[in-house]
Amino acid sequence: AVDESELLTVPDGWKEPAFTREDNPKGLLEESSFATLFPKYREAYLKECWPLVQKALGELYVNAALDLIEGSMTVTTTKKTFDPYAIIRARDLIKLLARSVPFEQVFHILQDDVACDIIKIGSLVRKRETFIKRRARLLGPKGSTLKALELLTNCYIMVQGNTVSALGPFSGLKEVRKVVLDTMKNIHPIYNIKTLMIKRELAKDPELRTQSWERFLPKFKRKNLKKRKEPKKKNTKKEYTPFPPPQPESQIDKELASGEYFLKERQKKRKQMEEIKAKQADAIKRRQEERNKAFIPPKEKPVVKTKKASTEKKIDIEAIKEKVKNAKKKKLGALPEEEVKLKMAADEKKKKKK
């Protein structure tokens, strides 16, 4: 008797046997081909690596052609091609090369346990600025978020323009697609990375493989930190009433209410003239006030009182007078007394020597 759980689980290290010529000795009935365009900036790189592409596809007996005039790559099957899925792998290879994936990573697509997924993200966000921010969030600071995602999913991920190209095992590609789409829906990739890290640890335990992991996985709630701005003008709805609004009063109704309707023509004219004169008087008064503003003197600034000189620093007037008297006694250009005495002594010495 064998356990059903053992039959359902794939044993570790098991691989599907490779497809050989013995499985399909007669080959293919029809020739299949796929072509894809590539941008101008990829032309120089494709020229360099094209011999390597032809060599890799030659092992699967698939021809590859590079047309630089049209800017296209074409792959076609031959009479020797025995693997029907080889042309699909070749098609994926040229698609990835057109989307800036280097050949060092692309040639892994020819293996049986490796697949690719090209996720289109250009149309998921309306605003261009928001799209660029969310795409940068997927990369992370210095590409750290993308590197963590690659390590957890065992996939190579390339973010280029409006597409994300992923290359790796099927289980990893499924996780990559989920993370990329969630990021474009404004869910930070760090939440999905945390979940993947927990799943990785749970997979190591053989007892938990057949159990549900929901109790171990974190549940993140969305928080709207920014409050909605309230409008300046609030339109408040009036209470509904089945009755129509009252009819506005006519000029005759207003005159009847005030009693003007019963006045004579002379009285009406006199009243109108009085109203006109009152308005004119108000206008003249206002004009006069504006004219008088020019004659109103401006307010003067308050006079600042000078501080009295401190008694400590008093000037000695008598000492200054003595200096002035001594200066008047001296002749202009005259030498001081000490220098004169020294000169006189030097002259006397010279006379004695003679």
mmCIF file of N, CA and C in Angstrom, residues 187-271:
data_model
loop_
_atom_site.group_PDB
_atom_site.id
_atom_site.type_symbol
_atom_site.label_atom_id
_atom_site.label_comp_id
_atom_site.label_asym_id
_atom_site.label_seq_id
_atom_site.Cartn_x
_atom_site.Cartn_y
_atom_site.Cartn_z
ATOM 1 N N ILE A 187 0.681 48.608 -4.711
ATOM 2 C CA ILE A 187 1.001 47.786 -3.540
ATOM 3 C C ILE A 187 2.521 47.625 -3.518
ATOM 4 N N HIS A 188 3.141 48.056 -2.446
ATOM 5 C CA HIS A 188 4.610 48.063 -2.398
ATOM 6 C C HIS A 188 5.172 46.647 -2.508
ATOM 7 N N PRO A 189 6.252 46.455 -3.300
ATOM 8 C CA PRO A 189 6.806 45.100 -3.486
ATOM 9 C C PRO A 189 7.386 44.478 -2.215
ATOM 10 N N ILE A 190 7.695 45.295 -1.201
ATOM 11 C CA ILE A 190 8.286 44.751 0.037
ATOM 12 C C ILE A 190 7.324 43.795 0.735
ATOM 13 N N TYR A 191 6.004 44.023 0.591
ATOM 14 C CA TYR A 191 5.016 43.133 1.207
ATOM 15 C C TYR A 191 5.077 41.735 0.569
ATOM 16 N N ASN A 192 5.148 41.708 -0.754
ATOM 17 C CA ASN A 192 5.237 40.431 -1.464
ATOM 18 C C ASN A 192 6.579 39.740 -1.209
ATOM 19 N N ILE A 193 7.649 40.528 -1.060
ATOM 20 C CA ILE A 193 8.975 39.951 -0.776
ATOM 21 C C ILE A 193 8.971 39.278 0.599
ATOM 22 N N LYS A 194 8.328 39.916 1.585
ATOM 23 C CA LYS A 194 8.217 39.316 2.923
ATOM 24 C C LYS A 194 7.459 37.992 2.867
ATOM 25 N N THR A 195 6.383 37.966 2.104
ATOM 26 C CA THR A 195 5.590 36.740 1.941
ATOM 27 C C THR A 195 6.420 35.629 1.294
ATOM 28 N N LEU A 196 7.198 35.978 0.269
ATOM 29 C CA LEU A 196 8.035 34.988 -0.420
ATOM 30 C C LEU A 196 9.118 34.427 0.504
ATOM 31 N N MET A 197 9.668 35.296 1.369
ATOM 32 C CA MET A 197 10.692 34.839 2.322
ATOM 33 C C MET A 197 10.112 33.818 3.306
ATOM 34 N N ILE A 198 8.884 34.070 3.767
ATOM 35 C CA ILE A 198 8.232 33.132 4.704
ATOM 36 C C ILE A 198 7.928 31.812 3.989
ATOM 37 N N LYS A 199 7.453 31.894 2.731
ATOM 38 C CA LYS A 199 7.156 30.684 1.962
ATOM 39 C C LYS A 199 8.409 29.843 1.730
ATOM 40 N N ARG A 200 9.513 30.530 1.524
ATOM 41 C CA ARG A 200 10.789 29.835 1.292
ATOM 42 C C ARG A 200 11.200 29.014 2.515
ATOM 43 N N GLU A 201 11.006 29.617 3.702
ATOM 44 C CA GLU A 201 11.357 28.913 4.945
ATOM 45 C C GLU A 201 10.391 27.759 5.224
ATOM 46 N N LEU A 202 9.107 27.958 4.910
ATOM 47 C CA LEU A 202 8.106 26.907 5.142
ATOM 48 C C LEU A 202 8.312 25.712 4.218
ATOM 49 N N ALA A 203 8.807 25.980 3.015
ATOM 50 C CA ALA A 203 9.023 24.893 2.054
ATOM 51 C C ALA A 203 10.118 23.938 2.501
ATOM 52 N N LYS A 204 11.016 24.401 3.364
ATOM 53 C CA LYS A 204 12.107 23.543 3.856
ATOM 54 C C LYS A 204 11.594 22.464 4.812
ATOM 55 N N ASP A 205 10.461 22.727 5.464
ATOM 56 C CA ASP A 205 9.910 21.784 6.437
ATOM 57 C C ASP A 205 9.044 20.745 5.699
ATOM 58 N N PRO A 206 9.419 19.445 5.735
ATOM 59 C CA PRO A 206 8.639 18.434 4.988
ATOM 60 C C PRO A 206 7.238 18.208 5.545
ATOM 61 N N GLU A 207 7.020 18.487 6.831
ATOM 62 C CA GLU A 207 5.699 18.286 7.444
ATOM 63 C C GLU A 207 4.674 19.313 6.963
ATOM 64 N N LEU A 208 5.147 20.536 6.709
ATOM 65 C CA LEU A 208 4.248 21.633 6.322
ATOM 66 C C LEU A 208 3.959 21.690 4.820
ATOM 67 N N ARG A 209 4.574 20.831 4.035
ATOM 68 C CA ARG A 209 4.390 20.893 2.578
ATOM 69 C C ARG A 209 2.942 20.652 2.156
ATOM 70 N N THR A 210 2.286 19.716 2.848
ATOM 71 C CA THR A 210 0.908 19.350 2.470
ATOM 72 C C THR A 210 -0.147 20.188 3.187
ATOM 73 N N GLN A 211 0.290 21.051 4.115
ATOM 74 C CA GLN A 211 -0.650 21.861 4.890
ATOM 75 C C GLN A 211 -0.838 23.243 4.262
ATOM 76 N N SER A 212 -1.897 23.919 4.709
ATOM 77 C CA SER A 212 -2.155 25.299 4.253
ATOM 78 C C SER A 212 -1.249 26.270 5.012
ATOM 79 N N TRP A 213 -0.721 27.263 4.279
ATOM 80 C CA TRP A 213 0.233 28.215 4.876
ATOM 81 C C TRP A 213 -0.411 29.559 5.215
ATOM 82 N N GLU A 214 -1.712 29.655 5.123
ATOM 83 C CA GLU A 214 -2.381 30.944 5.329
ATOM 84 C C GLU A 214 -2.164 31.499 6.728
ATOM 85 N N ARG A 215 -2.100 30.615 7.723
ATOM 86 C CA ARG A 215 -1.937 31.089 9.116
ATOM 87 C C ARG A 215 -0.546 31.671 9.357
ATOM 88 N N PHE A 216 0.430 31.299 8.524
ATOM 89 C CA PHE A 216 1.796 31.800 8.699
ATOM 90 C C PHE A 216 2.045 33.100 7.916
ATOM 91 N N LEU A 217 1.296 33.279 6.852
ATOM 92 C CA LEU A 217 1.552 34.439 5.973
ATOM 93 C C LEU A 217 0.966 35.713 6.570
ATOM 94 N N PRO A 218 1.679 36.842 6.459
ATOM 95 C CA PRO A 218 1.169 38.107 7.022
ATOM 96 C C PRO A 218 0.037 38.676 6.180
ATOM 97 N N LYS A 219 -0.854 39.389 6.851
ATOM 98 C CA LYS A 219 -1.975 40.051 6.176
ATOM 99 C C LYS A 219 -1.815 41.556 6.336
ATOM 100 N N PHE A 220 -1.591 42.222 5.242
ATOM 101 C CA PHE A 220 -1.343 43.667 5.253
ATOM 102 C C PHE A 220 -2.622 44.406 4.895
ATOM 103 N N LYS A 221 -2.915 45.404 5.714
ATOM 104 C CA LYS A 221 -4.094 46.242 5.468
ATOM 105 C C LYS A 221 -3.664 47.536 4.794
ATOM 106 N N ARG A 222 -4.471 47.964 3.861
ATOM 107 C CA ARG A 222 -4.174 49.224 3.164
ATOM 108 C C ARG A 222 -4.593 50.400 4.030
ATOM 109 N N LYS A 223 -3.697 51.375 4.131
ATOM 110 C CA LYS A 223 -3.974 52.568 4.938
ATOM 111 C C LYS A 223 -3.939 53.797 4.050
ATOM 112 N N ASN A 224 -5.005 54.571 4.106
ATOM 113 C CA ASN A 224 -5.044 55.852 3.390
ATOM 114 C C ASN A 224 -4.593 56.945 4.348
ATOM 115 N N LEU A 225 -3.321 57.285 4.269
ATOM 116 C CA LEU A 225 -2.768 58.277 5.188
ATOM 117 C C LEU A 225 -3.226 59.688 4.834
ATOM 118 N N LYS A 226 -3.307 59.958 3.566
ATOM 119 C CA LYS A 226 -3.699 61.291 3.115
ATOM 120 C C LYS A 226 -5.216 61.434 3.190
ATOM 121 N N LYS A 227 -5.649 62.454 3.903
ATOM 122 C CA LYS A 227 -7.086 62.728 3.974
ATOM 123 C C LYS A 227 -7.526 63.505 2.748
ATOM 124 N N ARG A 228 -8.765 63.299 2.383
ATOM 125 C CA ARG A 228 -9.304 63.994 1.217
ATOM 126 C C ARG A 228 -9.483 65.473 1.537
ATOM 127 N N LYS A 229 -8.998 66.292 0.612
ATOM 128 C CA LYS A 229 -9.110 67.736 0.811
ATOM 129 C C LYS A 229 -10.566 68.166 0.694
ATOM 130 N N GLU A 230 -10.988 68.946 1.674
ATOM 131 C CA GLU A 230 -12.368 69.441 1.651
ATOM 132 C C GLU A 230 -12.466 70.645 0.722
ATOM 133 N N PRO A 231 -13.505 70.714 -0.092
ATOM 134 C CA PRO A 231 -13.630 71.855 -1.007
ATOM 135 C C PRO A 231 -13.949 73.149 -0.254
ATOM 136 N N LYS A 232 -13.511 74.261 -0.851
ATOM 137 C CA LYS A 232 -13.756 75.572 -0.228
ATOM 138 C C LYS A 232 -15.258 75.901 -0.217
ATOM 139 N N LYS A 233 -15.894 75.641 -1.332
ATOM 140 C CA LYS A 233 -17.331 75.913 -1.436
ATOM 141 C C LYS A 233 -18.091 74.597 -1.335
ATOM 142 N N LYS A 234 -18.843 74.470 -0.319
ATOM 143 C CA LYS A 234 -19.648 73.257 -0.133
ATOM 144 C C LYS A 234 -21.062 73.503 -0.660
ATOM 145 N N ASN A 235 -21.459 72.681 -1.577
ATOM 146 C CA ASN A 235 -22.810 72.789 -2.145
ATOM 147 C C ASN A 235 -23.788 71.976 -1.297
ATOM 148 N N THR A 236 -24.540 72.678 -0.498
ATOM 149 C CA THR A 236 -25.523 72.004 0.367
ATOM 150 C C THR A 236 -26.863 71.912 -0.372
ATOM 151 N N LYS A 237 -27.417 70.742 -0.365
ATOM 152 C CA LYS A 237 -28.698 70.520 -1.041
ATOM 153 C C LYS A 237 -29.848 71.079 -0.211
ATOM 154 N N LYS A 238 -30.706 71.783 -0.884
ATOM 155 C CA LYS A 238 -31.877 72.342 -0.207
ATOM 156 C C LYS A 238 -32.914 71.244 0.026
ATOM 157 N N GLU A 239 -33.674 71.451 1.056
ATOM 158 C CA GLU A 239 -34.723 70.468 1.362
ATOM 159 C C GLU A 239 -35.783 70.463 0.255
ATOM 160 N N TYR A 240 -36.182 69.268 -0.105
ATOM 161 C CA TYR A 240 -37.162 69.135 -1.179
ATOM 162 C C TYR A 240 -38.558 69.530 -0.685
ATOM 163 N N THR A 241 -39.175 70.402 -1.453
ATOM 164 C CA THR A 241 -40.555 70.799 -1.143
ATOM 165 C C THR A 241 -41.404 70.629 -2.410
ATOM 166 N N PRO A 242 -42.570 70.077 -2.280
ATOM 167 C CA PRO A 242 -43.405 69.864 -3.480
ATOM 168 C C PRO A 242 -44.017 71.161 -4.007
ATOM 169 N N PHE A 243 -44.015 72.231 -3.188
ATOM 170 C CA PHE A 243 -44.639 73.496 -3.600
ATOM 171 C C PHE A 243 -43.662 74.337 -4.400
ATOM 172 N N PRO A 244 -44.147 75.030 -5.439
ATOM 173 C CA PRO A 244 -43.249 75.888 -6.242
ATOM 174 C C PRO A 244 -42.840 77.129 -5.440
ATOM 175 N N PRO A 245 -41.742 77.806 -5.808
ATOM 176 C CA PRO A 245 -41.314 79.008 -5.079
ATOM 177 C C PRO A 245 -42.322 80.138 -5.265
ATOM 178 N N PRO A 246 -42.392 81.065 -4.305
ATOM 179 C CA PRO A 246 -43.383 82.166 -4.424
ATOM 180 C C PRO A 246 -43.073 83.068 -5.603
ATOM 181 N N GLN A 247 -44.148 83.630 -6.203
ATOM 182 C CA GLN A 247 -43.974 84.473 -7.383
ATOM 183 C C GLN A 247 -43.369 85.817 -6.964
ATOM 184 N N PRO A 248 -42.337 86.314 -7.681
ATOM 185 C CA PRO A 248 -41.735 87.598 -7.305
ATOM 186 C C PRO A 248 -42.724 88.761 -7.479
ATOM 187 N N GLU A 249 -42.565 89.756 -6.599
ATOM 188 C CA GLU A 249 -43.485 90.911 -6.631
ATOM 189 C C GLU A 249 -43.200 91.794 -7.831
ATOM 190 N N SER A 250 -44.288 92.292 -8.436
ATOM 191 C CA SER A 250 -44.132 93.223 -9.551
ATOM 192 C C SER A 250 -43.935 94.637 -9.014
ATOM 193 N N GLN A 251 -43.619 95.575 -9.918
ATOM 194 C CA GLN A 251 -43.404 96.972 -9.523
ATOM 195 C C GLN A 251 -44.680 97.578 -8.927
ATOM 196 N N ILE A 252 -45.825 97.214 -9.478
ATOM 197 C CA ILE A 252 -47.114 97.750 -8.981
ATOM 198 C C ILE A 252 -47.379 97.240 -7.560
ATOM 199 N N ASP A 253 -47.035 95.945 -7.317
ATOM 200 C CA ASP A 253 -47.231 95.380 -5.969
ATOM 201 C C ASP A 253 -46.378 96.118 -4.946
ATOM 202 N N LYS A 254 -45.124 96.428 -5.350
ATOM 203 C CA LYS A 254 -44.222 97.156 -4.429
ATOM 204 C C LYS A 254 -44.758 98.563 -4.129
ATOM 205 N N GLU A 255 -45.284 99.236 -5.168
ATOM 206 C CA GLU A 255 -45.846 100.588 -4.985
ATOM 207 C C GLU A 255 -47.094 100.552 -4.106
ATOM 208 N N LEU A 256 -47.896 99.528 -4.297
ATOM 209 C CA LEU A 256 -49.095 99.385 -3.457
ATOM 210 C C LEU A 256 -48.722 99.152 -1.995
ATOM 211 N N ALA A 257 -47.667 98.361 -1.759
ATOM 212 C CA ALA A 257 -47.234 98.060 -0.388
ATOM 213 C C ALA A 257 -46.677 99.294 0.311
ATOM 214 N N SER A 258 -45.925 100.142 -0.453
ATOM 215 C CA SER A 258 -45.324 101.340 0.151
ATOM 216 C C SER A 258 -46.284 102.543 0.158
ATOM 217 N N GLY A 259 -47.341 102.480 -0.662
ATOM 218 C CA GLY A 259 -48.315 103.578 -0.723
ATOM 219 C C GLY A 259 -48.036 104.568 -1.820
ATOM 220 N N GLU A 260 -46.992 104.366 -2.634
ATOM 221 C CA GLU A 260 -46.653 105.299 -3.715
ATOM 222 C C GLU A 260 -47.689 105.232 -4.847
ATOM 223 N N TYR A 261 -48.341 104.148 -4.956
ATOM 224 C CA TYR A 261 -49.294 103.972 -6.052
ATOM 225 C C TYR A 261 -50.431 105.005 -5.998
ATOM 226 N N PHE A 262 -50.755 105.421 -4.770
ATOM 227 C CA PHE A 262 -51.882 106.352 -4.587
ATOM 228 C C PHE A 262 -51.449 107.820 -4.616
ATOM 229 N N LEU A 263 -50.140 108.084 -4.757
ATOM 230 C CA LEU A 263 -49.674 109.477 -4.838
ATOM 231 C C LEU A 263 -49.956 110.052 -6.209
ATOM 232 N N LYS A 264 -50.010 111.402 -6.271
ATOM 233 C CA LYS A 264 -50.233 112.084 -7.539
ATOM 234 C C LYS A 264 -48.919 112.193 -8.300
ATOM 235 N N GLU A 265 -49.000 112.610 -9.571
ATOM 236 C CA GLU A 265 -47.826 112.703 -10.439
ATOM 237 C C GLU A 265 -46.808 113.693 -9.879
ATOM 238 N N ARG A 266 -47.303 114.845 -9.398
ATOM 239 C CA ARG A 266 -46.392 115.867 -8.842
ATOM 240 C C ARG A 266 -45.642 115.322 -7.630
ATOM 241 N N GLN A 267 -46.346 114.641 -6.772
ATOM 242 C CA GLN A 267 -45.734 114.099 -5.549
ATOM 243 C C GLN A 267 -44.674 113.028 -5.897
ATOM 244 N N LYS A 268 -44.996 112.255 -6.916
ATOM 245 C CA LYS A 268 -44.030 111.219 -7.336
ATOM 246 C C LYS A 268 -42.747 111.851 -7.880
ATOM 247 N N LYS A 269 -42.923 112.891 -8.724
ATOM 248 C CA LYS A 269 -41.761 113.571 -9.303
ATOM 249 C C LYS A 269 -40.920 114.238 -8.222
ATOM 250 N N ARG A 270 -41.628 114.871 -7.237
ATOM 251 C CA ARG A 270 -40.926 115.536 -6.139
ATOM 252 C C ARG A 270 -40.096 114.506 -5.332
ATOM 253 N N LYS A 271 -40.683 113.366 -5.110
ATOM 254 C CA LYS A 271 -39.980 112.319 -4.342
ATOM 255 C C LYS A 271 -38.745 111.825 -5.109
#
